[in-house]
Amino acid sequence: MPKKDPGPQVKNPDQYEALKDKGYSKQKAARISNSEGAEKRGGKSKSYEDQTKQEIYDEAKKVGIEGRSKMTKAELIKALRNN
């Protein structure tokens, strides 16, 4: 059965489909596949602990974490890891 086209809102359809195949929800797969540099990651990015709160906040903003403005650095890290 051919896979459905996720539409123009998904910037990286191959990654989107791979995430869907792994069991991610449509929303989460789209969010991850649309984040900048997502396809370049895989152990090459700095750990969250080595980044500033502003860098982590900006990443949380890119992936659409709600309530991020009131979160501490540790809370932002937890939200990104569990997103």
Short mmCIF file of C-alpha atoms in Angstrom, two decimals:
data_model
loop_
_atom_site.label_atom_id
_atom_site.label_comp_id
_atom_site.label_asym_id
_atom_site.label_seq_id
_atom_site.Cartn_x
_atom_site.Cartn_y
_atom_site.Cartn_z
CA MET A 1 0.00 0.00 0.00
CA PRO A 2 1.54 3.37 -0.99
CA LYS A 3 2.15 5.81 1.81
CA LYS A 4 0.09 9.00 1.88
CA ASP A 5 1.74 12.29 1.09
CA PRO A 6 1.88 14.21 4.41
CA GLY A 7 1.32 17.48 2.56
CA PRO A 8 3.30 20.65 2.02
CA GLN A 9 3.52 21.48 5.73
CA VAL A 10 6.11 18.71 6.24
CA LYS A 11 9.61 19.83 5.19
CA ASN A 12 11.24 16.39 5.31
CA PRO A 13 8.70 13.76 4.19
CA ASP A 14 11.18 10.86 4.33
CA GLN A 15 12.04 11.58 7.96
CA TYR A 16 8.32 12.10 8.71
CA GLU A 17 7.45 8.65 7.33
CA ALA A 18 10.36 7.02 9.18
CA LEU A 19 9.16 8.52 12.45
CA LYS A 20 5.57 7.46 11.76
CA ASP A 21 6.84 3.91 11.09
CA LYS A 22 8.54 3.98 14.51
CA GLY A 23 5.19 4.77 16.12
CA TYR A 24 5.39 8.54 16.56
CA SER A 25 2.13 10.48 16.33
CA LYS A 26 1.48 12.54 13.20
CA GLN A 27 1.94 15.76 15.14
CA LYS A 28 5.20 14.73 16.79
CA ALA A 29 6.63 13.31 13.56
CA ALA A 30 5.79 16.54 11.72
CA ARG A 31 7.28 18.68 14.48
CA ILE A 32 10.55 16.74 14.46
CA SER A 33 10.84 16.54 10.68
CA ASN A 34 10.21 20.29 10.41
CA SER A 35 12.78 21.37 13.00
CA GLU A 36 15.94 22.87 11.52
CA GLY A 37 18.86 20.52 11.30
CA ALA A 38 16.89 17.52 12.51
CA GLU A 39 18.27 15.36 9.73
CA LYS A 40 21.82 16.40 10.63
CA ARG A 41 21.63 15.29 14.24
CA GLY A 42 22.47 11.92 15.63
CA GLY A 43 25.02 12.47 18.34
CA LYS A 44 26.72 15.42 16.72
CA SER A 45 24.90 18.23 18.50
CA LYS A 46 25.96 19.60 21.88
CA SER A 47 24.24 18.08 24.88
CA TYR A 48 21.51 20.22 26.38
CA GLU A 49 23.50 20.61 29.58
CA ASP A 50 26.33 22.27 27.60
CA GLN A 51 23.97 24.81 26.01
CA THR A 52 22.68 28.06 27.47
CA LYS A 53 19.11 28.38 28.64
CA GLN A 54 18.45 30.70 25.68
CA GLU A 55 19.70 28.09 23.19
CA ILE A 56 17.48 25.46 24.79
CA TYR A 57 14.55 27.88 24.87
CA ASP A 58 15.01 28.61 21.16
CA GLU A 59 14.98 24.88 20.36
CA ALA A 60 11.83 24.44 22.47
CA LYS A 61 10.24 27.28 20.53
CA LYS A 62 11.11 25.62 17.20
CA VAL A 63 9.39 22.39 18.16
CA GLY A 64 6.38 24.09 19.77
CA ILE A 65 6.77 23.32 23.48
CA GLU A 66 3.96 25.12 25.27
CA GLY A 67 4.59 26.96 28.54
CA ARG A 68 8.30 27.28 27.80
CA SER A 69 8.57 30.92 28.96
CA LYS A 70 7.92 29.88 32.56
CA MET A 71 10.20 26.82 32.52
CA THR A 72 13.62 26.52 34.10
CA LYS A 73 16.54 25.21 32.09
CA ALA A 74 16.06 21.75 33.60
CA GLU A 75 12.34 21.80 32.76
CA LEU A 76 13.07 22.85 29.17
CA ILE A 77 15.58 20.01 28.81
CA LYS A 78 13.06 17.50 30.18
CA ALA A 79 10.33 18.81 27.86
CA LEU A 80 12.60 18.56 24.81
CA ARG A 81 13.72 15.05 25.68
CA ASN A 82 10.14 13.89 26.21
CA ASN A 83 8.66 15.74 23.27
#
